[in-house]
Amino acid sequence: MLYTLSRSPYACDLAALLRLVQPGDDLLLLSDGVIAGLTGSLAACALGASPLTLHALENDIVARGLSAHFSPNIAIISYTDFVRLTEKQPQQMAW
């Protein structure tokens, strides 16, 4: 399953998302969801402890000026890589 988080972790139920995930699932942070990838944040720690493979859209990180504060444990990807994720994970759930 590919999960996409497009809202701030402070504006959604991140704990509910984490209860659903299984090993082999991917999570893409995009739009305001990239806030969840800030180094040392509670959201980044919770995501890092999950079985998810974590990705974040580079354009959204740069647009919000977060590049210098982003967790090195989350893969920063392009739109092309996003398409590859959708091919890898045919099922998707948006948060």
Backbone as XML, in Angstrom:
<?xml version="1.0"?>
<chain id="A" units="angstrom">
  <residue number="1" name="MET">
    <atom name="N" x="0.854" y="-1.174" z="0.000"/>
    <atom name="CA" x="0.000" y="0.000" z="0.000"/>
    <atom name="C" x="0.896" y="1.231" z="0.000"/>
  </residue>
  <residue number="2" name="LEU">
    <atom name="N" x="0.496" y="2.215" z="-0.774"/>
    <atom name="CA" x="1.154" y="3.519" z="-0.757"/>
    <atom name="C" x="0.242" y="4.492" z="-0.016"/>
  </residue>
  <residue number="3" name="TYR">
    <atom name="N" x="0.747" y="5.028" z="1.069"/>
    <atom name="CA" x="0.043" y="6.068" z="1.809"/>
    <atom name="C" x="0.642" y="7.403" z="1.405"/>
  </residue>
  <residue number="4" name="THR">
    <atom name="N" x="-0.215" y="8.393" z="1.204"/>
    <atom name="CA" x="0.261" y="9.744" z="0.935"/>
    <atom name="C" x="-0.282" y="10.656" z="2.025"/>
  </residue>
  <residue number="5" name="LEU">
    <atom name="N" x="0.615" y="11.436" z="2.602"/>
    <atom name="CA" x="0.232" y="12.378" z="3.650"/>
    <atom name="C" x="0.446" y="13.777" z="3.094"/>
  </residue>
  <residue number="6" name="SER">
    <atom name="N" x="-0.659" y="14.486" z="2.855"/>
    <atom name="CA" x="-0.561" y="15.823" z="2.261"/>
    <atom name="C" x="-0.939" y="16.931" z="3.239"/>
  </residue>
  <residue number="7" name="ARG">
    <atom name="N" x="-1.296" y="16.555" z="4.456"/>
    <atom name="CA" x="-1.645" y="17.565" z="5.467"/>
    <atom name="C" x="-0.605" y="17.538" z="6.581"/>
  </residue>
  <residue number="8" name="SER">
    <atom name="N" x="-0.489" y="18.642" z="7.263"/>
    <atom name="CA" x="0.420" y="18.726" z="8.400"/>
    <atom name="C" x="0.091" y="17.613" z="9.394"/>
  </residue>
  <residue number="9" name="PRO">
    <atom name="N" x="1.103" y="17.055" z="10.043"/>
    <atom name="CA" x="0.821" y="16.027" z="11.047"/>
    <atom name="C" x="0.043" y="16.594" z="12.230"/>
  </residue>
  <residue number="10" name="TYR">
    <atom name="N" x="-0.011" y="17.908" z="12.330"/>
    <atom name="CA" x="-0.766" y="18.556" z="13.402"/>
    <atom name="C" x="-2.230" y="18.774" z="13.011"/>
  </residue>
  <residue number="11" name="ALA">
    <atom name="N" x="-2.576" y="18.446" z="11.768"/>
    <atom name="CA" x="-3.946" y="18.632" z="11.270"/>
    <atom name="C" x="-4.572" y="17.311" z="10.836"/>
  </residue>
  <residue number="12" name="CYS">
    <atom name="N" x="-3.972" y="16.201" z="11.230"/>
    <atom name="CA" x="-4.538" y="14.897" z="10.883"/>
    <atom name="C" x="-4.243" y="13.909" z="11.999"/>
  </residue>
  <residue number="13" name="ASP">
    <atom name="N" x="-4.826" y="12.744" z="11.909"/>
    <atom name="CA" x="-4.637" y="11.707" z="12.930"/>
    <atom name="C" x="-3.522" y="10.763" z="12.479"/>
  </residue>
  <residue number="14" name="LEU">
    <atom name="N" x="-2.287" y="11.188" z="12.708"/>
    <atom name="CA" x="-1.131" y="10.397" z="12.302"/>
    <atom name="C" x="-1.104" y="9.043" z="13.020"/>
  </residue>
  <residue number="15" name="ALA">
    <atom name="N" x="-1.543" y="9.019" z="14.260"/>
    <atom name="CA" x="-1.571" y="7.761" z="15.011"/>
    <atom name="C" x="-2.491" y="6.739" z="14.345"/>
  </residue>
  <residue number="16" name="ALA">
    <atom name="N" x="-3.613" y="7.195" z="13.797"/>
    <atom name="CA" x="-4.533" y="6.287" z="13.102"/>
    <atom name="C" x="-3.877" y="5.728" z="11.844"/>
  </residue>
  <residue number="17" name="LEU">
    <atom name="N" x="-3.173" y="6.568" z="11.111"/>
    <atom name="CA" x="-2.466" y="6.101" z="9.918"/>
    <atom name="C" x="-1.467" y="5.022" z="10.315"/>
  </residue>
  <residue number="18" name="LEU">
    <atom name="N" x="-0.706" y="5.264" z="11.365"/>
    <atom name="CA" x="0.337" y="4.322" z="11.773"/>
    <atom name="C" x="-0.234" y="2.994" z="12.261"/>
  </residue>
  <residue number="19" name="ARG">
    <atom name="N" x="-1.470" y="2.983" z="12.741"/>
    <atom name="CA" x="-2.106" y="1.726" z="13.153"/>
    <atom name="C" x="-2.453" y="0.844" z="11.953"/>
  </residue>
  <residue number="20" name="LEU">
    <atom name="N" x="-2.575" y="1.435" z="10.775"/>
    <atom name="CA" x="-2.976" y="0.699" z="9.580"/>
    <atom name="C" x="-1.820" y="0.049" z="8.826"/>
  </residue>
  <residue number="21" name="VAL">
    <atom name="N" x="-0.622" y="0.560" z="8.994"/>
    <atom name="CA" x="0.487" y="0.177" z="8.117"/>
    <atom name="C" x="1.008" y="-1.221" z="8.394"/>
  </residue>
  <residue number="22" name="GLN">
    <atom name="N" x="1.569" y="-1.799" z="7.335"/>
    <atom name="CA" x="2.149" y="-3.135" z="7.374"/>
    <atom name="C" x="3.568" y="-3.065" z="6.813"/>
  </residue>
  <residue number="23" name="PRO">
    <atom name="N" x="4.416" y="-4.019" z="7.170"/>
    <atom name="CA" x="5.734" y="-4.071" z="6.536"/>
    <atom name="C" x="5.584" y="-4.141" z="5.013"/>
  </residue>
  <residue number="24" name="GLY">
    <atom name="N" x="6.420" y="-3.413" z="4.309"/>
    <atom name="CA" x="6.345" y="-3.370" z="2.849"/>
    <atom name="C" x="5.569" y="-2.178" z="2.328"/>
  </residue>
  <residue number="25" name="ASP">
    <atom name="N" x="4.856" y="-1.465" z="3.207"/>
    <atom name="CA" x="4.115" y="-0.277" z="2.796"/>
    <atom name="C" x="5.060" y="0.916" z="2.658"/>
  </residue>
  <residue number="26" name="ASP">
    <atom name="N" x="4.655" y="1.864" z="1.817"/>
    <atom name="CA" x="5.404" y="3.095" z="1.602"/>
    <atom name="C" x="4.550" y="4.278" z="2.030"/>
  </residue>
  <residue number="27" name="LEU">
    <atom name="N" x="5.219" y="5.337" z="2.492"/>
    <atom name="CA" x="4.548" y="6.594" z="2.803"/>
    <atom name="C" x="5.258" y="7.711" z="2.066"/>
  </residue>
  <residue number="28" name="LEU">
    <atom name="N" x="4.474" y="8.513" z="1.358"/>
    <atom name="CA" x="5.007" y="9.691" z="0.681"/>
    <atom name="C" x="4.470" y="10.927" z="1.367"/>
  </residue>
  <residue number="29" name="LEU">
    <atom name="N" x="5.375" y="11.780" z="1.826"/>
    <atom name="CA" x="5.009" y="13.075" z="2.385"/>
    <atom name="C" x="5.010" y="14.084" z="1.247"/>
  </residue>
  <residue number="30" name="LEU">
    <atom name="N" x="3.909" y="14.807" z="1.080"/>
    <atom name="CA" x="3.829" y="15.829" z="0.052"/>
    <atom name="C" x="2.997" y="16.992" z="0.564"/>
  </residue>
  <residue number="31" name="SER">
    <atom name="N" x="3.023" y="18.091" z="-0.147"/>
    <atom name="CA" x="2.345" y="19.321" z="0.284"/>
    <atom name="C" x="2.741" y="19.618" z="1.733"/>
  </residue>
  <residue number="32" name="ASP">
    <atom name="N" x="1.770" y="19.948" z="2.598"/>
    <atom name="CA" x="2.094" y="20.256" z="3.991"/>
    <atom name="C" x="2.496" y="19.020" z="4.793"/>
  </residue>
  <residue number="33" name="GLY">
    <atom name="N" x="2.317" y="17.845" z="4.218"/>
    <atom name="CA" x="2.737" y="16.617" z="4.884"/>
    <atom name="C" x="4.230" y="16.541" z="5.109"/>
  </residue>
  <residue number="34" name="VAL">
    <atom name="N" x="5.018" y="17.303" z="4.334"/>
    <atom name="CA" x="6.472" y="17.277" z="4.520"/>
    <atom name="C" x="6.876" y="17.811" z="5.895"/>
  </residue>
  <residue number="35" name="ILE">
    <atom name="N" x="5.995" y="18.522" z="6.565"/>
    <atom name="CA" x="6.279" y="19.008" z="7.919"/>
    <atom name="C" x="6.548" y="17.828" z="8.857"/>
  </residue>
  <residue number="36" name="ALA">
    <atom name="N" x="5.956" y="16.685" z="8.569"/>
    <atom name="CA" x="6.172" y="15.492" z="9.388"/>
    <atom name="C" x="7.607" y="14.985" z="9.302"/>
  </residue>
  <residue number="37" name="GLY">
    <atom name="N" x="8.364" y="15.464" z="8.347"/>
    <atom name="CA" x="9.734" y="15.002" z="8.174"/>
    <atom name="C" x="10.791" y="15.875" z="8.808"/>
  </residue>
  <residue number="38" name="LEU">
    <atom name="N" x="10.387" y="16.834" z="9.613"/>
    <atom name="CA" x="11.366" y="17.710" z="10.255"/>
    <atom name="C" x="12.192" y="16.933" z="11.278"/>
  </residue>
  <residue number="39" name="THR">
    <atom name="N" x="13.484" y="17.073" z="11.196"/>
    <atom name="CA" x="14.396" y="16.375" z="12.088"/>
    <atom name="C" x="14.020" y="16.620" z="13.549"/>
  </residue>
  <residue number="40" name="GLY">
    <atom name="N" x="13.913" y="15.522" z="14.308"/>
    <atom name="CA" x="13.641" y="15.613" z="15.734"/>
    <atom name="C" x="12.194" y="15.833" z="16.123"/>
  </residue>
  <residue number="41" name="SER">
    <atom name="N" x="11.311" y="15.999" z="15.143"/>
    <atom name="CA" x="9.901" y="16.213" z="15.482"/>
    <atom name="C" x="9.272" y="14.909" z="15.975"/>
  </residue>
  <residue number="42" name="LEU">
    <atom name="N" x="8.198" y="15.029" z="16.744"/>
    <atom name="CA" x="7.490" y="13.844" z="17.219"/>
    <atom name="C" x="6.986" y="13.005" z="16.055"/>
  </residue>
  <residue number="43" name="ALA">
    <atom name="N" x="6.504" y="13.685" z="15.011"/>
    <atom name="CA" x="5.989" y="12.967" z="13.840"/>
    <atom name="C" x="7.100" y="12.180" z="13.160"/>
  </residue>
  <residue number="44" name="ALA">
    <atom name="N" x="8.268" y="12.788" z="12.967"/>
    <atom name="CA" x="9.387" y="12.098" z="12.318"/>
    <atom name="C" x="9.841" y="10.903" z="13.151"/>
  </residue>
  <residue number="45" name="CYS">
    <atom name="N" x="9.843" y="11.050" z="14.457"/>
    <atom name="CA" x="10.222" y="9.934" z="15.334"/>
    <atom name="C" x="9.216" y="8.792" z="15.232"/>
  </residue>
  <residue number="46" name="ALA">
    <atom name="N" x="7.924" y="9.121" z="15.227"/>
    <atom name="CA" x="6.881" y="8.099" z="15.111"/>
    <atom name="C" x="6.958" y="7.392" z="13.755"/>
  </residue>
  <residue number="47" name="LEU">
    <atom name="N" x="7.171" y="8.154" z="12.702"/>
    <atom name="CA" x="7.291" y="7.555" z="11.373"/>
    <atom name="C" x="8.524" y="6.659" z="11.284"/>
  </residue>
  <residue number="48" name="GLY">
    <atom name="N" x="9.620" y="7.117" z="11.868"/>
    <atom name="CA" x="10.851" y="6.339" z="11.840"/>
    <atom name="C" x="10.750" y="5.027" z="12.590"/>
  </residue>
  <residue number="49" name="ALA">
    <atom name="N" x="9.882" y="4.963" z="13.589"/>
    <atom name="CA" x="9.691" y="3.737" z="14.369"/>
    <atom name="C" x="8.698" y="2.780" z="13.710"/>
  </residue>
  <residue number="50" name="SER">
    <atom name="N" x="8.067" y="3.205" z="12.640"/>
    <atom name="CA" x="7.059" y="2.380" z="11.951"/>
    <atom name="C" x="7.739" y="1.477" z="10.921"/>
  </residue>
  <residue number="51" name="PRO">
    <atom name="N" x="6.996" y="0.490" z="10.403"/>
    <atom name="CA" x="7.562" y="-0.384" z="9.372"/>
    <atom name="C" x="7.529" y="0.236" z="7.962"/>
  </residue>
  <residue number="52" name="LEU">
    <atom name="N" x="7.101" y="1.480" z="7.856"/>
    <atom name="CA" x="6.988" y="2.144" z="6.559"/>
    <atom name="C" x="8.345" y="2.460" z="5.938"/>
  </residue>
  <residue number="53" name="THR">
    <atom name="N" x="8.391" y="2.447" z="4.623"/>
    <atom name="CA" x="9.505" y="3.034" z="3.894"/>
    <atom name="C" x="9.080" y="4.465" z="3.602"/>
  </residue>
  <residue number="54" name="LEU">
    <atom name="N" x="9.892" y="5.428" z="4.014"/>
    <atom name="CA" x="9.506" y="6.839" z="3.997"/>
    <atom name="C" x="10.110" y="7.590" z="2.821"/>
  </residue>
  <residue number="55" name="HIS">
    <atom name="N" x="9.276" y="8.428" z="2.189"/>
    <atom name="CA" x="9.681" y="9.261" z="1.058"/>
    <atom name="C" x="9.053" y="10.636" z="1.235"/>
  </residue>
  <residue number="56" name="ALA">
    <atom name="N" x="9.682" y="11.643" z="0.654"/>
    <atom name="CA" x="9.119" y="12.997" z="0.668"/>
    <atom name="C" x="9.406" y="13.655" z="-0.668"/>
  </residue>
  <residue number="57" name="LEU">
    <atom name="N" x="8.460" y="14.440" z="-1.141"/>
    <atom name="CA" x="8.588" y="15.100" z="-2.433"/>
    <atom name="C" x="9.500" y="16.318" z="-2.318"/>
  </residue>
  <residue number="58" name="GLU">
    <atom name="N" x="10.578" y="16.288" z="-3.071"/>
    <atom name="CA" x="11.601" y="17.332" z="-3.005"/>
    <atom name="C" x="11.034" y="18.726" z="-3.258"/>
  </residue>
  <residue number="59" name="ASN">
    <atom name="N" x="10.192" y="18.878" z="-4.269"/>
    <atom name="CA" x="9.648" y="20.199" z="-4.602"/>
    <atom name="C" x="8.896" y="20.814" z="-3.428"/>
  </residue>
  <residue number="60" name="ASP">
    <atom name="N" x="8.181" y="19.997" z="-2.668"/>
    <atom name="CA" x="7.410" y="20.510" z="-1.535"/>
    <atom name="C" x="8.310" y="20.872" z="-0.354"/>
  </residue>
  <residue number="61" name="ILE">
    <atom name="N" x="9.386" y="20.136" z="-0.170"/>
    <atom name="CA" x="10.347" y="20.469" z="0.886"/>
    <atom name="C" x="11.009" y="21.810" z="0.573"/>
  </residue>
  <residue number="62" name="VAL">
    <atom name="N" x="11.454" y="21.965" z="-0.660"/>
    <atom name="CA" x="12.124" y="23.200" z="-1.085"/>
    <atom name="C" x="11.157" y="24.380" z="-1.031"/>
  </residue>
  <residue number="63" name="ALA">
    <atom name="N" x="9.936" y="24.189" z="-1.472"/>
    <atom name="CA" x="8.952" y="25.274" z="-1.499"/>
    <atom name="C" x="8.662" y="25.812" z="-0.099"/>
  </residue>
  <residue number="64" name="ARG">
    <atom name="N" x="8.825" y="24.978" z="0.913"/>
    <atom name="CA" x="8.552" y="25.400" z="2.288"/>
    <atom name="C" x="9.828" y="25.782" z="3.047"/>
  </residue>
  <residue number="65" name="GLY">
    <atom name="N" x="10.959" y="25.760" z="2.350"/>
    <atom name="CA" x="12.220" y="26.159" z="2.973"/>
    <atom name="C" x="12.688" y="25.210" z="4.065"/>
  </residue>
  <residue number="66" name="LEU">
    <atom name="N" x="12.392" y="23.923" z="3.916"/>
    <atom name="CA" x="12.695" y="22.957" z="4.965"/>
    <atom name="C" x="13.914" y="22.082" z="4.678"/>
  </residue>
  <residue number="67" name="SER">
    <atom name="N" x="14.595" y="22.302" z="3.594"/>
    <atom name="CA" x="15.701" y="21.420" z="3.189"/>
    <atom name="C" x="16.749" y="21.244" z="4.284"/>
  </residue>
  <residue number="68" name="ALA">
    <atom name="N" x="17.133" y="22.312" z="4.944"/>
    <atom name="CA" x="18.187" y="22.249" z="5.965"/>
    <atom name="C" x="17.720" y="21.586" z="7.254"/>
  </residue>
  <residue number="69" name="HIS">
    <atom name="N" x="16.408" y="21.400" z="7.410"/>
    <atom name="CA" x="15.854" y="20.863" z="8.652"/>
    <atom name="C" x="15.190" y="19.509" z="8.458"/>
  </residue>
  <residue number="70" name="PHE">
    <atom name="N" x="15.397" y="18.903" z="7.289"/>
    <atom name="CA" x="14.677" y="17.679" z="6.968"/>
    <atom name="C" x="15.456" y="16.446" z="7.412"/>
  </residue>
  <residue number="71" name="SER">
    <atom name="N" x="14.733" y="15.452" z="7.879"/>
    <atom name="CA" x="15.336" y="14.221" z="8.391"/>
    <atom name="C" x="16.118" y="13.486" z="7.304"/>
  </residue>
  <residue number="72" name="PRO">
    <atom name="N" x="17.346" y="13.091" z="7.617"/>
    <atom name="CA" x="18.124" y="12.316" z="6.646"/>
    <atom name="C" x="17.630" y="10.878" z="6.516"/>
  </residue>
  <residue number="73" name="ASN">
    <atom name="N" x="16.695" y="10.477" z="7.374"/>
    <atom name="CA" x="16.155" y="9.114" z="7.339"/>
    <atom name="C" x="14.981" y="8.961" z="6.381"/>
  </residue>
  <residue number="74" name="ILE">
    <atom name="N" x="14.616" y="10.041" z="5.712"/>
    <atom name="CA" x="13.504" y="10.021" z="4.764"/>
    <atom name="C" x="14.058" y="10.300" z="3.374"/>
  </residue>
  <residue number="75" name="ALA">
    <atom name="N" x="13.772" y="9.417" z="2.438"/>
    <atom name="CA" x="14.258" y="9.583" z="1.071"/>
    <atom name="C" x="13.546" y="10.752" z="0.402"/>
  </residue>
  <residue number="76" name="ILE">
    <atom name="N" x="14.313" y="11.656" z="-0.154"/>
    <atom name="CA" x="13.754" y="12.799" z="-0.881"/>
    <atom name="C" x="13.688" y="12.417" z="-2.353"/>
  </residue>
  <residue number="77" name="ILE">
    <atom name="N" x="12.468" y="12.507" z="-2.912"/>
    <atom name="CA" x="12.258" y="12.006" z="-4.270"/>
    <atom name="C" x="11.643" y="13.072" z="-5.181"/>
  </residue>
  <residue number="78" name="SER">
    <atom name="N" x="11.719" y="12.799" z="-6.474"/>
    <atom name="CA" x="11.157" y="13.670" z="-7.509"/>
    <atom name="C" x="9.756" y="13.186" z="-7.888"/>
  </residue>
  <residue number="79" name="TYR">
    <atom name="N" x="9.108" y="13.954" z="-8.765"/>
    <atom name="CA" x="7.803" y="13.529" z="-9.274"/>
    <atom name="C" x="7.920" y="12.220" z="-10.055"/>
  </residue>
  <residue number="80" name="THR">
    <atom name="N" x="9.014" y="12.037" z="-10.768"/>
    <atom name="CA" x="9.229" y="10.792" z="-11.515"/>
    <atom name="C" x="9.295" y="9.604" z="-10.561"/>
  </residue>
  <residue number="81" name="ASP">
    <atom name="N" x="9.986" y="9.802" z="-9.434"/>
    <atom name="CA" x="10.053" y="8.735" z="-8.428"/>
    <atom name="C" x="8.677" y="8.469" z="-7.814"/>
  </residue>
  <residue number="82" name="PHE">
    <atom name="N" x="7.865" y="9.512" z="-7.682"/>
    <atom name="CA" x="6.492" y="9.364" z="-7.181"/>
    <atom name="C" x="5.710" y="8.449" z="-8.122"/>
  </residue>
  <residue number="83" name="VAL">
    <atom name="N" x="5.862" y="8.636" z="-9.410"/>
    <atom name="CA" x="5.187" y="7.773" z="-10.382"/>
    <atom name="C" x="5.652" y="6.329" z="-10.207"/>
  </residue>
  <residue number="84" name="ARG">
    <atom name="N" x="6.946" y="6.141" z="-9.990"/>
    <atom name="CA" x="7.475" y="4.790" z="-9.767"/>
    <atom name="C" x="6.858" y="4.151" z="-8.521"/>
  </residue>
  <residue number="85" name="LEU">
    <atom name="N" x="6.650" y="4.949" z="-7.477"/>
    <atom name="CA" x="5.997" y="4.423" z="-6.273"/>
    <atom name="C" x="4.577" y="3.960" z="-6.571"/>
  </residue>
  <residue number="86" name="THR">
    <atom name="N" x="3.860" y="4.710" z="-7.396"/>
    <atom name="CA" x="2.485" y="4.314" z="-7.732"/>
    <atom name="C" x="2.471" y="3.038" z="-8.567"/>
  </residue>
  <residue number="87" name="GLU">
    <atom name="N" x="3.523" y="2.812" z="-9.334"/>
    <atom name="CA" x="3.624" y="1.560" z="-10.089"/>
    <atom name="C" x="3.957" y="0.395" z="-9.166"/>
  </residue>
  <residue number="88" name="LYS">
    <atom name="N" x="4.807" y="0.647" z="-8.193"/>
    <atom name="CA" x="5.200" y="-0.385" z="-7.230"/>
    <atom name="C" x="4.031" y="-0.767" z="-6.326"/>
  </residue>
  <residue number="89" name="GLN">
    <atom name="N" x="3.263" y="0.234" z="-5.905"/>
    <atom name="CA" x="2.164" y="0.026" z="-4.966"/>
    <atom name="C" x="0.847" y="0.416" z="-5.652"/>
  </residue>
  <residue number="90" name="PRO">
    <atom name="N" x="0.177" y="-0.508" z="-6.306"/>
    <atom name="CA" x="-1.047" y="-0.176" z="-7.034"/>
    <atom name="C" x="-2.199" y="0.337" z="-6.162"/>
  </residue>
  <residue number="91" name="GLN">
    <atom name="N" x="-2.185" y="-0.009" z="-4.873"/>
    <atom name="CA" x="-3.213" y="0.492" z="-3.963"/>
    <atom name="C" x="-2.665" y="1.714" z="-3.247"/>
  </residue>
  <residue number="92" name="GLN">
    <atom name="N" x="-3.530" y="2.721" z="-3.098"/>
    <atom name="CA" x="-3.098" y="3.972" z="-2.478"/>
    <atom name="C" x="-4.179" y="4.478" z="-1.533"/>
  </residue>
  <residue number="93" name="MET">
    <atom name="N" x="-3.723" y="5.076" z="-0.428"/>
    <atom name="CA" x="-4.646" y="5.698" z="0.522"/>
    <atom name="C" x="-4.101" y="7.077" z="0.854"/>
  </residue>
  <residue number="94" name="ALA">
    <atom name="N" x="-4.927" y="8.085" z="0.616"/>
    <atom name="CA" x="-4.519" y="9.478" z="0.848"/>
    <atom name="C" x="-4.960" y="9.929" z="2.237"/>
  </residue>
  <residue number="95" name="TRP">
    <atom name="N" x="-4.067" y="10.639" z="2.923"/>
    <atom name="CA" x="-4.345" y="11.214" z="4.245"/>
    <atom name="C" x="-4.173" y="12.690" z="4.169"/>
  </residue>
</chain>
